PDB file of C-alpha atoms in Angstrom:
ATOM      1  CA  UNK A  13      99.818  22.302  26.465  1.00  0.00           C
ATOM      2  CA  UNK A  14      96.828  21.456  24.267  1.00  0.00           C
ATOM      3  CA  UNK A  15      95.173  18.390  25.683  1.00  0.00           C
ATOM      4  CA  UNK A  16      92.076  16.404  26.514  1.00  0.00           C
ATOM      5  CA  UNK A  17      91.951  15.169  30.089  1.00  0.00           C
ATOM      6  CA  UNK A  18      89.797  12.439  31.574  1.00  0.00           C
ATOM      7  CA  UNK A  19      89.202  11.497  35.180  1.00  0.00           C
ATOM      8  CA  UNK A  20      89.408   9.045  36.682  1.00  0.00           C
ATOM      9  CA  UNK A  21      91.839   6.977  34.619  1.00  0.00           C
ATOM     10  CA  UNK A  22      90.853   3.763  36.361  1.00  0.00           C
ATOM     11  CA  UNK A  23      87.669   2.944  38.223  1.00  0.00           C
ATOM     12  CA  UNK A  24      86.277  -0.205  39.782  1.00  0.00           C
ATOM     13  CA  UNK A  25      82.705   0.073  40.963  1.00  0.00           C
ATOM     14  CA  UNK A  26      79.645  -2.035  41.685  1.00  0.00           C
ATOM     15  CA  UNK A  27      76.415  -2.500  39.801  1.00  0.00           C
ATOM     16  CA  UNK A  28      73.961   0.348  40.295  1.00  0.00           C
ATOM     17  CA  UNK A  29      76.288   2.891  41.851  1.00  0.00           C
ATOM     18  CA  UNK A  30      76.042   6.117  39.861  1.00  0.00           C
ATOM     19  CA  UNK A  31      79.302   7.447  38.480  1.00  0.00           C
ATOM     20  CA  UNK A  32      80.585  10.294  36.337  1.00  0.00           C
ATOM     21  CA  UNK A  33      83.654  10.301  34.119  1.00  0.00           C
ATOM     22  CA  UNK A  34      84.825  13.809  33.415  1.00  0.00           C
ATOM     23  CA  UNK A  35      86.289  15.063  30.151  1.00  0.00           C
ATOM     24  CA  UNK A  36      87.825  18.469  29.647  1.00  0.00           C
ATOM     25  CA  UNK A  37      89.641  20.112  26.728  1.00  0.00           C
ATOM     26  CA  UNK A  38      91.610  23.351  26.620  1.00  0.00           C
ATOM     27  CA  UNK A  39      91.546  23.929  22.849  1.00  0.00           C
ATOM     28  CA  UNK A  40      88.162  25.697  22.565  1.00  0.00           C
ATOM     29  CA  UNK A  41      86.873  22.833  20.416  1.00  0.00           C
ATOM     30  CA  UNK A  42      83.220  22.732  19.450  1.00  0.00           C
ATOM     31  CA  UNK A  43      82.925  18.974  18.803  1.00  0.00           C
ATOM     32  CA  UNK A  44      83.308  16.545  21.682  1.00  0.00           C
ATOM     33  CA  UNK A  45      82.455  12.868  21.849  1.00  0.00           C
ATOM     34  CA  UNK A  46      82.611   9.753  23.970  1.00  0.00           C
ATOM     35  CA  UNK A  47      83.625   6.302  22.775  1.00  0.00           C
ATOM     36  CA  UNK A  48      83.916   2.895  24.305  1.00  0.00           C
ATOM     37  CA  UNK A  49      86.429   0.315  23.142  1.00  0.00           C
ATOM     38  CA  UNK A  50      85.843  -3.391  23.562  1.00  0.00           C
ATOM     39  CA  UNK A  51      87.944  -6.319  22.300  1.00  0.00           C
ATOM     40  CA  UNK A  52      86.804  -7.469  18.879  1.00  0.00           C
ATOM     41  CA  UNK A  53      84.332  -4.592  18.536  1.00  0.00           C
ATOM     42  CA  UNK A  54      86.692  -1.661  18.241  1.00  0.00           C
ATOM     43  CA  UNK A  55      85.703   1.878  19.107  1.00  0.00           C
ATOM     44  CA  UNK A  56      82.012   2.738  19.187  1.00  0.00           C
ATOM     45  CA  UNK A  57      80.570   6.180  19.627  1.00  0.00           C
ATOM     46  CA  UNK A  58      78.321   6.692  22.646  1.00  0.00           C
ATOM     47  CA  UNK A  59      77.333  10.374  22.427  1.00  0.00           C
ATOM     48  CA  UNK A  60      78.640  13.449  20.720  1.00  0.00           C
ATOM     49  CA  UNK A  61      78.154  17.175  21.082  1.00  0.00           C
ATOM     50  CA  UNK A  62      78.399  19.806  18.395  1.00  0.00           C
ATOM     51  CA  UNK A  63      78.518  22.687  20.887  1.00  0.00           C
ATOM     52  CA  UNK A  64      77.195  23.857  24.235  1.00  0.00           C
ATOM     53  CA  UNK A  65      73.740  22.427  24.946  1.00  0.00           C
ATOM     54  CA  UNK A  66      73.801  20.429  21.666  1.00  0.00           C
ATOM     55  CA  UNK A  67      74.194  16.673  22.115  1.00  0.00           C
ATOM     56  CA  UNK A  68      73.159  13.640  20.111  1.00  0.00           C
ATOM     57  CA  UNK A  69      73.281   9.875  20.340  1.00  0.00           C
ATOM     58  CA  UNK A  70      75.982   7.796  18.785  1.00  0.00           C
ATOM     59  CA  UNK A  71      75.721   4.094  18.073  1.00  0.00           C
ATOM     60  CA  UNK A  72      75.589   2.792  21.669  1.00  0.00           C
ATOM     61  CA  UNK A  73      73.906   5.404  23.903  1.00  0.00           C
ATOM     62  CA  UNK A  74      71.847   3.044  26.079  1.00  0.00           C
ATOM     63  CA  UNK A  75      72.726   3.322  29.763  1.00  0.00           C
ATOM     64  CA  UNK A  76      74.657   6.585  29.373  1.00  0.00           C
ATOM     65  CA  UNK A  77      73.875  10.277  29.758  1.00  0.00           C
ATOM     66  CA  UNK A  78      75.884  13.330  28.831  1.00  0.00           C
ATOM     67  CA  UNK A  79      75.645  17.064  29.276  1.00  0.00           C
ATOM     68  CA  UNK A  80      77.441  20.016  27.696  1.00  0.00           C
ATOM     69  CA  UNK A  81      76.908  23.039  29.881  1.00  0.00           C
ATOM     70  CA  UNK A  82      80.316  24.533  29.153  1.00  0.00           C
ATOM     71  CA  UNK A  83      82.328  24.340  25.968  1.00  0.00           C
ATOM     72  CA  UNK A  84      85.359  22.764  27.625  1.00  0.00           C
ATOM     73  CA  UNK A  85      83.596  19.991  29.582  1.00  0.00           C
ATOM     74  CA  UNK A  86      81.649  16.944  28.451  1.00  0.00           C
ATOM     75  CA  UNK A  87      81.009  14.534  31.338  1.00  0.00           C
ATOM     76  CA  UNK A  88      79.766  10.980  30.807  1.00  0.00           C
ATOM     77  CA  UNK A  89      77.248   9.803  33.382  1.00  0.00           C
ATOM     78  CA  UNK A  90      76.351   6.209  34.151  1.00  0.00           C
ATOM     79  CA  UNK A  91      73.306   6.437  36.394  1.00  0.00           C
ATOM     80  CA  UNK A  92      73.048   2.713  37.115  1.00  0.00           C
ATOM     81  CA  UNK A  93      76.145   0.956  35.829  1.00  0.00           C
ATOM     82  CA  UNK A  94      75.949  -2.681  34.838  1.00  0.00           C
ATOM     83  CA  UNK A  95      78.719  -5.233  34.163  1.00  0.00           C
ATOM     84  CA  UNK A  96      78.208  -4.915  30.378  1.00  0.00           C
ATOM     85  CA  UNK A  97      79.466  -1.344  30.686  1.00  0.00           C
ATOM     86  CA  UNK A  98      82.878  -2.609  31.719  1.00  0.00           C
ATOM     87  CA  UNK A  99      85.068  -1.129  29.002  1.00  0.00           C
ATOM     88  CA  UNK A 100      87.782   1.332  28.053  1.00  0.00           C
ATOM     89  CA  UNK A 101      86.307   4.785  27.507  1.00  0.00           C
ATOM     90  CA  UNK A 102      87.784   7.597  25.446  1.00  0.00           C
ATOM     91  CA  UNK A 103      86.762  11.211  25.162  1.00  0.00           C
ATOM     92  CA  UNK A 104      87.779  13.187  22.083  1.00  0.00           C
ATOM     93  CA  UNK A 105      87.418  16.704  20.744  1.00  0.00           C
ATOM     94  CA  UNK A 106      87.955  18.611  17.496  1.00  0.00           C
ATOM     95  CA  UNK A 107      87.368  21.930  15.808  1.00  0.00           C
ATOM     96  CA  UNK A 108      83.965  22.209  14.186  1.00  0.00           C
ATOM     97  CA  UNK A 109      82.890  18.639  13.556  1.00  0.00           C
ATOM     98  CA  UNK A 110      84.131  15.153  12.738  1.00  0.00           C
ATOM     99  CA  UNK A 111      85.732  16.539   9.563  1.00  0.00           C
ATOM    100  CA  UNK A 112      88.706  17.694  11.551  1.00  0.00           C
ATOM    101  CA  UNK A 113      91.563  16.111  13.451  1.00  0.00           C
ATOM    102  CA  UNK A 114      90.312  14.312  16.533  1.00  0.00           C
ATOM    103  CA  UNK A 115      92.212  14.801  19.802  1.00  0.00           C
ATOM    104  CA  UNK A 116      91.764  11.914  22.215  1.00  0.00           C
ATOM    105  CA  UNK A 117      91.974  11.785  25.963  1.00  0.00           C
ATOM    106  CA  UNK A 118      94.136   9.123  27.657  1.00  0.00           C
ATOM    107  CA  UNK A 119      91.235   6.768  28.341  1.00  0.00           C
ATOM    108  CA  UNK A 120      89.356   5.582  31.418  1.00  0.00           C
ATOM    109  CA  UNK A 121      89.301   1.895  32.234  1.00  0.00           C
ATOM    110  CA  UNK A 122      86.030   1.097  33.979  1.00  0.00           C
ATOM    111  CA  UNK A 123      85.186  -2.178  35.662  1.00  0.00           C
ATOM    112  CA  UNK A 124      81.650  -2.753  36.940  1.00  0.00           C
ATOM    113  CA  UNK A 125      81.334  -5.709  39.306  1.00  0.00           C
TER     114      UNK A 125
ATOM    115  CA  UNK B  30      78.278  -6.659   8.669  1.00  0.00           C
ATOM    116  CA  UNK B  31      80.301  -3.719   9.952  1.00  0.00           C
ATOM    117  CA  UNK B  32      80.024  -0.559   7.885  1.00  0.00           C
ATOM    118  CA  UNK B  33      83.815  -0.237   8.055  1.00  0.00           C
ATOM    119  CA  UNK B  34      86.047  -3.195   7.294  1.00  0.00           C
ATOM    120  CA  UNK B  35      89.794  -3.236   7.736  1.00  0.00           C
ATOM    121  CA  UNK B  36      92.323  -5.701   6.406  1.00  0.00           C
ATOM    122  CA  UNK B  37      94.408  -7.371   7.447  1.00  0.00           C
ATOM    123  CA  UNK B  38      93.426  -7.744  11.098  1.00  0.00           C
ATOM    124  CA  UNK B  39      97.001  -8.580  12.028  1.00  0.00           C
ATOM    125  CA  UNK B  40     100.216  -7.898  10.162  1.00  0.00           C
ATOM    126  CA  UNK B  41     103.764  -8.827  11.078  1.00  0.00           C
ATOM    127  CA  UNK B  42     106.629  -7.552   8.956  1.00  0.00           C
ATOM    128  CA  UNK B  43     110.370  -7.092   9.039  1.00  0.00           C
ATOM    129  CA  UNK B  44     111.898  -3.704   9.660  1.00  0.00           C
ATOM    130  CA  UNK B  45     112.239  -1.772   6.423  1.00  0.00           C
ATOM    131  CA  UNK B  46     109.303  -3.373   4.640  1.00  0.00           C
ATOM    132  CA  UNK B  47     106.603  -1.365   2.875  1.00  0.00           C
ATOM    133  CA  UNK B  48     103.318  -1.721   4.734  1.00  0.00           C
ATOM    134  CA  UNK B  49      99.777  -1.371   3.398  1.00  0.00           C
ATOM    135  CA  UNK B  50      96.635  -1.386   5.538  1.00  0.00           C
ATOM    136  CA  UNK B  51      93.249  -1.269   3.857  1.00  0.00           C
ATOM    137  CA  UNK B  52      89.890   0.191   4.840  1.00  0.00           C
ATOM    138  CA  UNK B  53      86.625  -0.376   2.980  1.00  0.00           C
ATOM    139  CA  UNK B  54      83.318   1.202   3.880  1.00  0.00           C
ATOM    140  CA  UNK B  55      79.758   0.773   2.722  1.00  0.00           C
ATOM    141  CA  UNK B  56      78.189   4.222   3.060  1.00  0.00           C
ATOM    142  CA  UNK B  57      78.753   7.575   1.416  1.00  0.00           C
ATOM    143  CA  UNK B  58      81.140   9.551   3.540  1.00  0.00           C
ATOM    144  CA  UNK B  59      82.224  13.108   4.169  1.00  0.00           C
ATOM    145  CA  UNK B  60      85.443  12.288   5.982  1.00  0.00           C
ATOM    146  CA  UNK B  61      87.738   9.368   6.737  1.00  0.00           C
ATOM    147  CA  UNK B  62      90.232   9.297   9.583  1.00  0.00           C
ATOM    148  CA  UNK B  63      93.273   7.130  10.174  1.00  0.00           C
ATOM    149  CA  UNK B  64      94.212   6.775  13.840  1.00  0.00           C
ATOM    150  CA  UNK B  65      97.115   5.111  15.611  1.00  0.00           C
ATOM    151  CA  UNK B  66      96.701   3.422  18.984  1.00  0.00           C
ATOM    152  CA  UNK B  67      99.949   2.867  20.824  1.00  0.00           C
ATOM    153  CA  UNK B  68     100.605  -0.265  22.887  1.00  0.00           C
ATOM    154  CA  UNK B  69      99.999   1.842  25.994  1.00  0.00           C
ATOM    155  CA  UNK B  70      96.476   2.633  24.771  1.00  0.00           C
ATOM    156  CA  UNK B  71      96.760   6.272  23.709  1.00  0.00           C
ATOM    157  CA  UNK B  72      95.152   7.239  20.396  1.00  0.00           C
ATOM    158  CA  UNK B  73      96.499   9.850  18.007  1.00  0.00           C
ATOM    159  CA  UNK B  74      95.106  11.108  14.746  1.00  0.00           C
ATOM    160  CA  UNK B  75      97.289  10.472  11.700  1.00  0.00           C
ATOM    161  CA  UNK B  76      95.196  11.748   8.799  1.00  0.00           C
ATOM    162  CA  UNK B  77      91.802  13.078   7.839  1.00  0.00           C
ATOM    163  CA  UNK B  78      90.871  12.553   4.193  1.00  0.00           C
ATOM    164  CA  UNK B  79      87.937  13.564   2.089  1.00  0.00           C
ATOM    165  CA  UNK B  80      89.640  12.979  -1.256  1.00  0.00           C
ATOM    166  CA  UNK B  81      92.978  12.215  -2.854  1.00  0.00           C
ATOM    167  CA  UNK B  82      96.152  11.573  -0.935  1.00  0.00           C
ATOM    168  CA  UNK B  83      98.072  12.911   2.050  1.00  0.00           C
ATOM    169  CA  UNK B  84     101.644  12.336   3.164  1.00  0.00           C
ATOM    170  CA  UNK B  85     103.316  12.902   6.489  1.00  0.00           C
ATOM    171  CA  UNK B  86     106.859  11.677   6.852  1.00  0.00           C
ATOM    172  CA  UNK B  87     106.906   7.941   6.072  1.00  0.00           C
ATOM    173  CA  UNK B  88     103.119   7.677   6.172  1.00  0.00           C
ATOM    174  CA  UNK B  89     100.886   8.042   3.130  1.00  0.00           C
ATOM    175  CA  UNK B  90      97.102   7.830   3.097  1.00  0.00           C
ATOM    176  CA  UNK B  91      94.949   7.567   0.003  1.00  0.00           C
ATOM    177  CA  UNK B  92      91.228   7.435  -0.576  1.00  0.00           C
ATOM    178  CA  UNK B  93      89.103   6.415  -3.559  1.00  0.00           C
ATOM    179  CA  UNK B  94      85.626   7.789  -2.979  1.00  0.00           C
ATOM    180  CA  UNK B  95      84.048   5.946  -5.920  1.00  0.00           C
ATOM    181  CA  UNK B  96      85.384   2.568  -4.748  1.00  0.00           C
ATOM    182  CA  UNK B  97      84.719   3.382  -1.053  1.00  0.00           C
ATOM    183  CA  UNK B  98      88.247   2.395  -0.140  1.00  0.00           C
ATOM    184  CA  UNK B  99      91.224   3.908   1.642  1.00  0.00           C
ATOM    185  CA  UNK B 100      94.766   2.695   2.217  1.00  0.00           C
ATOM    186  CA  UNK B 101      97.420   3.618   4.736  1.00  0.00           C
ATOM    187  CA  UNK B 102     100.989   3.004   3.639  1.00  0.00           C
ATOM    188  CA  UNK B 103     104.126   3.033   5.762  1.00  0.00           C
ATOM    189  CA  UNK B 104     107.448   3.216   3.965  1.00  0.00           C
ATOM    190  CA  UNK B 105     110.705   1.965   5.523  1.00  0.00           C
ATOM    191  CA  UNK B 106     108.814   0.504   8.494  1.00  0.00           C
ATOM    192  CA  UNK B 107     110.415   0.641  11.926  1.00  0.00           C
ATOM    193  CA  UNK B 108     109.673  -1.189  15.192  1.00  0.00           C
ATOM    194  CA  UNK B 109     108.281   2.053  16.629  1.00  0.00           C
ATOM    195  CA  UNK B 110     105.518   1.814  14.007  1.00  0.00           C
ATOM    196  CA  UNK B 111     104.168  -1.204  15.885  1.00  0.00           C
ATOM    197  CA  UNK B 112     100.655  -0.197  16.940  1.00  0.00           C
ATOM    198  CA  UNK B 113      97.002  -0.694  16.108  1.00  0.00           C
ATOM    199  CA  UNK B 114      95.854   1.373  13.126  1.00  0.00           C
ATOM    200  CA  UNK B 115      92.191   2.319  13.059  1.00  0.00           C
ATOM    201  CA  UNK B 116      90.066   3.651  10.225  1.00  0.00           C
ATOM    202  CA  UNK B 117      86.989   5.765  11.023  1.00  0.00           C
ATOM    203  CA  UNK B 118      84.396   7.289   8.701  1.00  0.00           C
ATOM    204  CA  UNK B 119      81.908  10.097   9.018  1.00  0.00           C
ATOM    205  CA  UNK B 120      78.873   9.482   6.866  1.00  0.00           C
ATOM    206  CA  UNK B 121      77.377  12.159   4.657  1.00  0.00           C
ATOM    207  CA  UNK B 122      73.736  11.725   5.565  1.00  0.00           C
ATOM    208  CA  UNK B 123      73.022  14.369   8.111  1.00  0.00           C
ATOM    209  CA  UNK B 124      74.517  13.266  11.408  1.00  0.00           C
ATOM    210  CA  UNK B 125      77.920  13.836  12.907  1.00  0.00           C
ATOM    211  CA  UNK B 126      78.721  10.289  14.004  1.00  0.00           C
ATOM    212  CA  UNK B 127      81.975   8.476  13.447  1.00  0.00           C
ATOM    213  CA  UNK B 128      82.002   4.744  12.726  1.00  0.00           C
ATOM    214  CA  UNK B 129      85.173   2.783  13.303  1.00  0.00           C
ATOM    215  CA  UNK B 130      86.819  -0.299  11.902  1.00  0.00           C
ATOM    216  CA  UNK B 131      88.095  -2.873  14.370  1.00  0.00           C
ATOM    217  CA  UNK B 132      91.700  -1.998  13.686  1.00  0.00           C
ATOM    218  CA  UNK B 133      94.830  -3.584  12.219  1.00  0.00           C
ATOM    219  CA  UNK B 134      97.491  -4.721  14.665  1.00  0.00           C
ATOM    220  CA  UNK B 135     100.907  -4.084  13.107  1.00  0.00           C
ATOM    221  CA  UNK B 136     104.083  -5.603  14.503  1.00  0.00           C
ATOM    222  CA  UNK B 137     107.449  -4.666  12.998  1.00  0.00           C
ATOM    223  CA  UNK B 138     110.267  -7.049  13.852  1.00  0.00           C
ATOM    224  CA  UNK B 139     113.815  -5.620  14.032  1.00  0.00           C
TER     225      UNK B 139
END
């Protein structure tokens, strides 16, 4: 089944404790991206990747890191999480670029205490 | 001011009504997406438009590039259409970012 998976789905952590949210797709998509969704603000793009080893900042990259060492995986790293990073996070992928249908993961709800 | 504005923010209608959700944007774009977010949180892509009109079942999406405006229409609305509908645009000035509207919450009453 074609899908985008994220892990974990739910995470409660404390300020400053490094964490990684994994994202994996099995559709051989080139474009992958991370978004956060906050009430009243909607979805905002954190980082995106056009292909392996090619990443770029979205609108809200501060406090986040990403890497794209393999085509299928695009982990989101929070090296020192803070409470303002409490949010619902989505990973998505598509063929080529943002021109094409976006396939979203199920979301990761992160709470930073 | 957000680059992508949706209206209305909330919409409640009776089953069977014709629904229109609007999206206006302020930048030149290469692509516009309509997404549906279910009450459980999952997001699915409905349409990608760069011009004209697309139809899928009871859903129709149109875009007017000159007026920087897109509409999503639902014919013969049904309670299962209740969801948040989100517009997203990809600008045409050299990056590959998507910018999103804040969504329209649609509730269809049986």
